[in-house]
Amino acid sequence: MSLLPQKNQLGFFEIRLESIGGLGANLAGKMLAEAGVLGLGLNGCNFSSYGSEKKGSPVKGFIRFCDPDVEIRDHSPIEEPHVIGVFHEALYKMVDVVKGLQPNGVVLVNSVRDFENVKHDLGMKSGTLAIVDALGIAVEEKTKVNTAMLGALFRICDFLDPDAMRAVIRKTFEKKYPHLVEPNIKTFNRGYEEVTFKVFKEEDSDNEPLFNQSQPVLGYDSQSIGGTIIAQGNSILKDVSGSRQGFLPAYDPNTCIHCAACDNVCPDFCFVWEEGEDKRGRKNMFLKGIDYQYCKGCLKCVEACPTTSLSEMREELNYAQDHTVKQNHPYITGGVKS
Ligand code: SF4
Ligand code: SF4
């Protein structure tokens, strides 16, 4: 009898991880496949696609499982997965993360927002949505987002054995980083226990697909020039917001003394200044705000700030977009001239 709950025409159960370079989706996919193959005796494979191989640019991880008597002769990217794991909500603006999801598939999202908001942003009409605060768990346990996501993925793929995953975590870390074994197992367990689910019934009866199906959006007329990097991490847009791993500096102008300590430590010239006059009419430079397009979330500025003007905050979707102050210096490449 097959262990797999669903299979496509080729006999595969397929999982696609949508992530950003640096969040560990590649390793998560490898560990997930290993737990299914070594732990359950399934046939399986895993591979990733990196795009421009740049931290902050989109990454996809693919995992295929099938019964032991089925050979895997298909190593193409997974277009119509049964499960999708979204590691970072910044992906929504550059990737159609739910593209091709099977009608009865499950989408797992790393988020602190509620089901209705996430559903709306995904463009989801119906289906099962799972949400876990993987970043919050990782911060509390001093581990990484990928292990918490793995815990939640195991809860969704309940044919997999969580003990097999705990054994893989142990094997992966115990030689080089033995101190990381227990925190990672705890992170995995919390992801497994803390993921929540909501099933949405179809709202419309117009027989529209539940998600965008896997029709190619690029063709003969619309294909970009070969080798072009169209994701946001390219050298034209210079948008490094995808490099942030959940945190950014929030600026409160009311307590700012315009000392420029933040500007001195910022590696990416994110602070935007304007000339003005102080209370005595003397000319001075005043901090206007932060251009979050260039901010990678290192938080060096928060450490350097002598007042409470800069504070660390958990990034909310669209916060950076709504609070960014654009660079207007003509010598800052990519800045917007006023
Ligand atoms: S978090 Fe880092 S990159 Fe962002 S503004 Fe502060 S110092 Fe600059
Ligand atoms: S370090 Fe703090 S107080 Fe100084 S300019 Fe920057 S935000 Fe203002």
Tab-separated table of C-alpha atoms and ligand atoms in Angstrom:
chain	number	residue	atom	x	y	z
A	1	MET	CA	0.000	0.000	0.000
A	2	SER	CA	1.258	3.464	-0.901
A	3	LEU	CA	2.248	5.864	1.873
A	4	LEU	CA	1.670	8.876	-0.342
A	5	PRO	CA	-1.677	10.677	0.112
A	6	GLN	CA	-1.814	11.963	-3.472
A	7	LYS	CA	0.119	11.390	-6.677
A	8	ASN	CA	0.254	12.983	-10.105
A	9	GLN	CA	0.072	11.027	-13.385
A	10	LEU	CA	3.730	10.026	-13.026
A	11	GLY	CA	3.186	8.725	-9.506
A	12	PHE	CA	4.902	11.643	-7.739
A	13	PHE	CA	3.979	13.641	-4.653
A	14	GLU	CA	5.630	17.008	-5.185
A	15	ILE	CA	6.639	19.902	-2.913
A	16	ARG	CA	7.940	23.311	-4.014
A	17	LEU	CA	9.706	25.702	-1.644
A	18	GLU	CA	9.597	29.398	-2.572
A	19	SER	CA	12.365	31.269	-0.821
A	20	ILE	CA	15.008	33.951	-0.879
A	21	GLY	CA	18.744	33.281	-1.041
A	22	GLY	CA	20.107	33.011	2.506
A	23	LEU	CA	17.033	31.541	4.250
A	24	GLY	CA	18.144	27.916	3.912
A	25	ALA	CA	15.470	26.517	1.586
A	26	ASN	CA	18.026	24.429	-0.289
A	27	LEU	CA	19.174	22.713	2.914
A	28	ALA	CA	15.553	22.316	4.070
A	29	GLY	CA	14.683	20.573	0.787
A	30	LYS	CA	17.683	18.270	1.100
A	31	MET	CA	16.798	17.329	4.686
A	32	LEU	CA	13.135	16.814	3.790
A	33	ALA	CA	14.018	14.467	0.915
A	34	GLU	CA	16.519	12.607	3.096
A	35	ALA	CA	13.918	12.052	5.809
A	36	GLY	CA	11.477	10.571	3.262
A	37	VAL	CA	14.033	8.376	1.511
A	38	LEU	CA	16.078	7.137	4.479
A	39	GLY	CA	13.302	7.303	7.052
A	40	LEU	CA	10.394	5.834	5.093
A	41	GLY	CA	12.058	3.968	2.232
A	42	LEU	CA	10.362	6.145	-0.401
A	43	ASN	CA	12.101	7.042	-3.641
A	44	GLY	CA	12.815	10.741	-3.723
A	45	CYS	CA	14.913	13.534	-5.130
A	46	ASN	CA	15.629	17.160	-4.345
A	47	PHE	CA	17.220	19.991	-6.271
A	48	SER	CA	17.069	23.786	-6.289
A	49	SER	CA	17.029	26.622	-8.743
A	50	TYR	CA	18.968	29.726	-7.723
A	51	GLY	CA	18.456	32.267	-10.485
A	52	SER	CA	21.225	34.808	-10.123
A	53	GLU	CA	22.797	33.051	-7.089
A	54	LYS	CA	22.658	36.265	-5.115
A	55	LYS	CA	21.617	36.691	-1.515
A	56	GLY	CA	18.201	38.312	-1.561
A	57	SER	CA	17.100	36.962	-4.932
A	58	PRO	CA	14.418	34.264	-5.348
A	59	VAL	CA	15.263	30.591	-4.872
A	60	LYS	CA	13.096	27.552	-5.477
A	61	GLY	CA	13.549	24.173	-3.823
A	62	PHE	CA	11.954	21.067	-5.371
A	63	ILE	CA	11.230	17.746	-3.640
A	64	ARG	CA	9.711	14.702	-5.367
A	65	PHE	CA	8.583	11.560	-3.578
A	66	CYS	CA	7.253	8.332	-5.063
A	67	ASP	CA	6.713	4.735	-4.050
A	68	PRO	CA	9.820	2.531	-3.974
A	69	ASP	CA	8.794	0.673	-7.148
A	70	VAL	CA	8.551	3.908	-9.194
A	71	GLU	CA	11.676	5.243	-10.875
A	72	ILE	CA	12.325	8.982	-10.903
A	73	ARG	CA	13.235	9.885	-14.461
A	74	ASP	CA	11.858	13.437	-14.296
A	75	HIS	CA	14.250	16.115	-13.040
A	76	SER	CA	12.377	19.105	-14.387
A	77	PRO	CA	11.226	21.929	-12.068
A	78	ILE	CA	7.978	21.199	-10.227
A	79	GLU	CA	5.171	23.121	-11.951
A	80	GLU	CA	2.088	21.667	-10.241
A	81	PRO	CA	2.997	20.870	-6.642
A	82	HIS	CA	0.806	19.335	-3.969
A	83	VAL	CA	2.413	21.493	-1.259
A	84	ILE	CA	4.062	24.930	-1.463
A	85	GLY	CA	6.159	26.442	1.334
A	86	VAL	CA	6.632	30.235	1.174
A	87	PHE	CA	9.635	31.261	3.297
A	88	HIS	CA	9.344	35.050	2.956
A	89	GLU	CA	6.415	37.346	2.184
A	90	ALA	CA	8.670	39.764	0.233
A	91	LEU	CA	8.456	37.155	-2.541
A	92	TYR	CA	4.878	38.123	-3.386
A	93	LYS	CA	6.010	41.202	-5.286
A	94	MET	CA	8.371	39.300	-7.596
A	95	VAL	CA	7.118	35.712	-7.858
A	96	ASP	CA	3.696	34.121	-8.341
A	97	VAL	CA	4.358	31.814	-5.415
A	98	VAL	CA	1.162	29.755	-5.676
A	99	LYS	CA	1.440	29.184	-9.406
A	100	GLY	CA	0.243	25.752	-10.478
A	101	LEU	CA	-0.775	24.513	-7.014
A	102	GLN	CA	-2.975	21.424	-7.246
A	103	PRO	CA	-6.655	22.253	-6.473
A	104	ASN	CA	-6.533	20.281	-3.229
A	105	GLY	CA	-3.012	21.411	-2.389
A	106	VAL	CA	-1.763	23.238	0.711
A	107	VAL	CA	0.130	26.552	0.892
A	108	LEU	CA	2.314	27.119	3.956
A	109	VAL	CA	3.392	30.720	4.616
A	110	ASN	CA	5.894	32.099	7.119
A	111	SER	CA	3.876	35.015	8.474
A	112	VAL	CA	2.481	36.729	11.551
A	113	ARG	CA	-0.531	38.086	9.669
A	114	ASP	CA	-4.029	36.660	9.765
A	115	PHE	CA	-5.490	34.166	7.297
A	116	GLU	CA	-7.697	36.665	5.451
A	117	ASN	CA	-4.824	39.059	4.703
A	118	VAL	CA	-2.464	36.316	3.575
A	119	LYS	CA	-5.197	34.765	1.433
A	120	HIS	CA	-5.844	38.127	-0.195
A	121	ASP	CA	-2.168	38.726	-0.972
A	122	LEU	CA	-1.763	35.256	-2.426
A	123	GLY	CA	-4.771	35.805	-4.695
A	124	MET	CA	-6.232	32.623	-3.268
A	125	LYS	CA	-9.888	31.766	-3.813
A	126	SER	CA	-10.103	28.489	-1.981
A	127	GLY	CA	-7.945	25.700	-0.645
A	128	THR	CA	-5.969	25.082	2.524
A	129	LEU	CA	-3.760	27.804	3.913
A	130	ALA	CA	-1.263	27.060	6.682
A	131	ILE	CA	0.523	29.824	8.603
A	132	VAL	CA	3.470	29.555	10.959
A	133	ASP	CA	5.569	32.300	12.534
A	134	ALA	CA	8.787	30.564	11.512
A	135	LEU	CA	10.879	33.705	11.922
A	136	GLY	CA	9.566	34.360	15.434
A	137	ILE	CA	10.352	30.785	16.450
A	138	ALA	CA	13.828	30.975	14.889
A	139	VAL	CA	14.604	34.256	16.678
A	140	GLU	CA	13.474	32.859	20.039
A	141	GLU	CA	15.417	29.617	19.643
A	142	LYS	CA	18.455	31.308	18.002
A	143	THR	CA	18.196	29.048	14.958
A	144	LYS	CA	17.078	29.539	11.362
A	145	VAL	CA	13.729	29.917	9.655
A	146	ASN	CA	14.216	26.755	7.565
A	147	THR	CA	14.012	24.347	10.522
A	148	ALA	CA	10.748	25.876	11.757
A	149	MET	CA	9.347	25.676	8.212
A	150	LEU	CA	10.393	22.021	8.092
A	151	GLY	CA	8.433	21.334	11.278
A	152	ALA	CA	5.305	22.860	9.711
A	153	LEU	CA	5.870	20.994	6.426
A	154	PHE	CA	6.032	17.701	8.336
A	155	ARG	CA	2.687	18.475	9.943
A	156	ILE	CA	1.227	19.057	6.461
A	157	CYS	CA	2.903	15.968	4.937
A	158	ASP	CA	1.681	13.688	7.699
A	159	PHE	CA	2.850	10.552	5.850
A	160	LEU	CA	6.413	11.587	6.797
A	161	ASP	CA	7.819	10.506	10.148
A	162	PRO	CA	8.893	13.457	12.364
A	163	ASP	CA	11.323	11.160	14.205
A	164	ALA	CA	13.113	10.524	10.900
A	165	MET	CA	13.533	14.297	10.556
A	166	ARG	CA	14.823	14.643	14.101
A	167	ALA	CA	17.417	11.973	13.232
A	168	VAL	CA	18.402	13.892	10.073
A	169	ILE	CA	18.782	17.123	12.100
A	170	ARG	CA	20.972	15.282	14.590
A	171	LYS	CA	23.119	13.788	11.818
A	172	THR	CA	23.420	17.119	9.969
A	173	PHE	CA	24.630	19.143	12.949
A	174	GLU	CA	26.226	16.789	15.478
A	175	LYS	CA	29.706	16.558	13.952
A	176	LYS	CA	30.452	20.189	13.173
A	177	TYR	CA	27.962	22.067	15.356
A	178	PRO	CA	26.869	19.802	18.238
A	179	HIS	CA	25.564	22.796	20.241
A	180	LEU	CA	22.984	23.400	17.492
A	181	VAL	CA	21.357	19.951	17.683
A	182	GLU	CA	18.926	20.578	20.564
A	183	PRO	CA	17.899	24.154	19.536
A	184	ASN	CA	17.166	22.885	16.014
A	185	ILE	CA	15.127	19.946	17.254
A	186	LYS	CA	13.184	22.344	19.482
A	187	THR	CA	12.664	24.686	16.514
A	188	PHE	CA	11.426	21.780	14.394
A	189	ASN	CA	9.045	20.658	17.152
A	190	ARG	CA	7.662	24.184	17.577
A	191	GLY	CA	7.093	24.569	13.814
A	192	TYR	CA	5.260	21.231	13.890
A	193	GLU	CA	3.065	22.217	16.830
A	194	GLU	CA	2.482	25.922	16.156
A	195	VAL	CA	1.392	25.821	12.508
A	196	THR	CA	-2.309	26.692	12.110
A	197	PHE	CA	-4.649	25.830	9.253
A	198	LYS	CA	-7.691	27.296	7.597
A	199	VAL	CA	-9.666	25.790	4.738
A	200	PHE	CA	-11.328	28.249	2.368
A	201	LYS	CA	-14.354	27.104	0.424
A	202	GLU	CA	-14.704	28.209	-3.159
A	203	GLU	CA	-16.374	31.655	-3.239
A	204	ASP	CA	-17.256	31.779	-6.900
A	205	SER	CA	-19.015	29.154	-8.939
A	206	ASP	CA	-17.633	30.319	-12.268
A	207	ASN	CA	-15.310	27.343	-12.616
A	208	GLU	CA	-12.248	29.571	-12.616
A	209	PRO	CA	-9.071	27.798	-11.551
A	210	LEU	CA	-8.416	27.996	-7.826
A	211	PHE	CA	-4.932	29.323	-8.439
A	212	ASN	CA	-3.152	30.543	-11.528
A	213	GLN	CA	-2.401	27.432	-13.484
A	214	SER	CA	1.064	26.724	-14.762
A	215	GLN	CA	0.712	28.360	-18.150
A	216	PRO	CA	3.987	30.019	-19.150
A	217	VAL	CA	3.726	33.831	-18.973
A	218	LEU	CA	6.723	34.270	-21.239
A	219	GLY	CA	6.657	33.174	-24.852
A	220	TYR	CA	7.988	34.063	-28.284
A	221	ASP	CA	6.836	37.686	-28.057
A	222	SER	CA	7.303	38.392	-24.366
A	223	GLN	CA	10.489	36.488	-23.423
A	224	SER	CA	13.181	38.728	-21.927
A	225	ILE	CA	16.611	38.845	-23.544
A	226	GLY	CA	18.632	35.748	-22.646
A	227	GLY	CA	20.681	36.113	-19.483
A	228	THR	CA	18.648	39.036	-18.154
A	229	ILE	CA	18.030	38.956	-14.427
A	230	ILE	CA	14.507	40.252	-13.975
A	231	ALA	CA	14.176	39.635	-10.237
A	232	GLN	CA	14.518	42.586	-7.889
A	233	GLY	CA	18.072	41.746	-6.775
A	234	ASN	CA	19.512	42.903	-10.116
A	235	SER	CA	21.975	45.710	-10.760
A	236	ILE	CA	19.381	48.065	-12.281
A	237	LEU	CA	16.717	48.005	-9.585
A	238	LYS	CA	19.282	47.543	-6.775
A	239	ASP	CA	16.471	46.481	-4.491
A	240	VAL	CA	18.071	44.521	-1.659
A	241	SER	CA	14.947	44.398	0.503
A	242	GLY	CA	14.804	40.625	-0.026
A	243	SER	CA	18.089	40.318	1.910
A	244	ARG	CA	16.350	41.404	5.098
A	245	GLN	CA	15.538	38.452	7.251
A	246	GLY	CA	12.487	39.793	9.038
A	247	PHE	CA	13.822	42.896	10.792
A	248	LEU	CA	14.503	46.504	9.864
A	249	PRO	CA	15.247	49.797	11.625
A	250	ALA	CA	12.253	52.033	12.410
A	251	TYR	CA	12.957	55.778	12.548
A	252	ASP	CA	11.322	58.184	14.996
A	253	PRO	CA	12.273	61.776	14.024
A	254	ASN	CA	10.964	63.182	17.326
A	255	THR	CA	13.944	61.954	19.345
A	256	CYS	CA	16.616	62.316	16.642
A	257	ILE	CA	19.534	64.650	17.420
A	258	HIS	CA	20.863	64.416	13.823
A	259	CYS	CA	24.269	63.246	15.014
A	260	ALA	CA	24.842	61.000	11.945
A	261	ALA	CA	26.133	58.076	14.015
A	262	CYS	CA	23.736	55.857	12.041
A	263	ASP	CA	25.028	57.137	8.701
A	264	ASN	CA	28.623	56.450	9.729
A	265	VAL	CA	27.967	52.738	10.239
A	266	CYS	CA	25.440	52.048	7.484
A	267	PRO	CA	27.154	50.041	4.751
A	268	ASP	CA	24.582	50.969	2.118
A	269	PHE	CA	24.017	54.741	2.353
A	270	CYS	CA	20.388	54.268	3.357
A	271	PHE	CA	20.046	57.488	5.352
A	272	VAL	CA	18.575	60.465	3.554
A	273	TRP	CA	19.492	63.994	4.673
A	274	GLU	CA	18.304	67.451	3.845
A	275	GLU	CA	19.740	70.862	4.531
A	276	GLY	CA	17.850	73.065	6.966
A	277	GLU	CA	18.231	75.559	9.781
A	278	ASP	CA	18.328	74.827	13.478
A	279	LYS	CA	16.439	76.823	16.131
A	280	ARG	CA	19.069	79.551	16.081
A	281	GLY	CA	18.948	79.858	12.312
A	282	ARG	CA	22.257	78.063	11.702
A	283	LYS	CA	22.549	75.851	8.644
A	284	ASN	CA	22.711	72.166	9.378
A	285	MET	CA	21.938	68.761	7.884
A	286	PHE	CA	18.821	67.000	9.187
A	287	LEU	CA	17.984	63.334	8.884
A	288	LYS	CA	14.855	62.926	6.778
A	289	GLY	CA	14.467	59.177	6.933
A	290	ILE	CA	15.582	55.846	5.518
A	291	ASP	CA	15.566	54.614	1.936
A	292	TYR	CA	14.606	51.007	2.619
A	293	GLN	CA	15.293	49.944	-0.961
A	294	TYR	CA	18.984	49.689	-0.033
A	295	CYS	CA	18.549	48.460	3.556
A	296	LYS	CA	19.621	44.881	4.138
A	297	GLY	CA	18.494	44.838	7.757
A	298	CYS	CA	21.923	44.489	9.397
A	299	LEU	CA	20.717	46.812	12.223
A	300	LYS	CA	24.178	48.331	12.758
A	301	CYS	CA	22.467	51.736	12.778
A	302	VAL	CA	20.211	50.734	15.686
A	303	GLU	CA	23.263	49.730	17.718
A	304	ALA	CA	25.003	53.021	16.908
A	305	CYS	CA	22.087	55.370	17.627
A	306	PRO	CA	22.649	57.177	20.972
A	307	THR	CA	18.942	57.974	21.380
A	308	THR	CA	15.764	55.933	20.935
A	309	SER	CA	15.279	57.357	17.457
A	310	LEU	CA	16.182	54.102	15.737
A	311	SER	CA	14.692	50.844	16.955
A	312	GLU	CA	14.611	47.297	15.700
A	313	MET	CA	11.201	46.232	14.411
A	314	ARG	CA	9.788	43.080	12.932
A	315	GLU	CA	9.144	43.854	9.280
A	316	GLU	CA	5.500	43.969	8.282
A	317	LEU	CA	4.410	43.608	4.690
A	318	ASN	CA	4.494	47.007	2.901
A	319	TYR	CA	6.023	48.842	5.916
A	320	ALA	CA	9.233	49.586	4.002
A	321	GLN	CA	7.298	50.667	0.925
A	322	ASP	CA	5.065	53.002	2.953
A	323	HIS	CA	7.844	54.527	5.087
A	324	THR	CA	10.719	54.819	2.656
A	325	VAL	CA	12.231	58.249	2.008
A	326	LYS	CA	13.849	58.285	-1.414
A	327	GLN	CA	17.456	59.235	-1.975
A	328	ASN	CA	17.740	62.434	-3.984
A	329	HIS	CA	21.499	62.771	-4.207
A	330	PRO	CA	22.546	62.708	-7.868
A	331	TYR	CA	25.717	60.750	-7.059
A	332	ILE	CA	23.947	57.855	-5.359
A	333	THR	CA	23.557	55.322	-8.144
A	334	GLY	CA	19.985	54.300	-8.605
A	335	GLY	CA	18.736	57.246	-6.507
A	336	VAL	CA	15.836	59.296	-7.708
A	337	LYS	CA	16.694	62.865	-8.626
A	338	SER	CA	14.263	65.397	-7.263
B	1	SF4	S1	19.878	48.136	9.004
B	1	SF4	FE1	21.946	48.197	8.111
B	1	SF4	S2	21.596	48.594	5.946
B	1	SF4	FE2	19.676	49.110	6.991
B	1	SF4	S3	19.796	51.296	7.432
B	1	SF4	FE3	20.619	50.240	9.245
B	1	SF4	S4	22.828	50.096	8.932
B	1	SF4	FE4	21.890	50.605	6.919
B	2	SF4	S1	22.131	57.919	15.139
B	2	SF4	FE1	20.041	58.184	15.902
B	2	SF4	S2	20.018	60.252	16.749
B	2	SF4	FE2	21.834	60.128	15.423
B	2	SF4	S3	21.118	60.850	13.424
B	2	SF4	FE3	20.877	58.636	13.414
B	2	SF4	S4	18.772	58.324	14.077
B	2	SF4	FE4	19.278	60.422	14.625
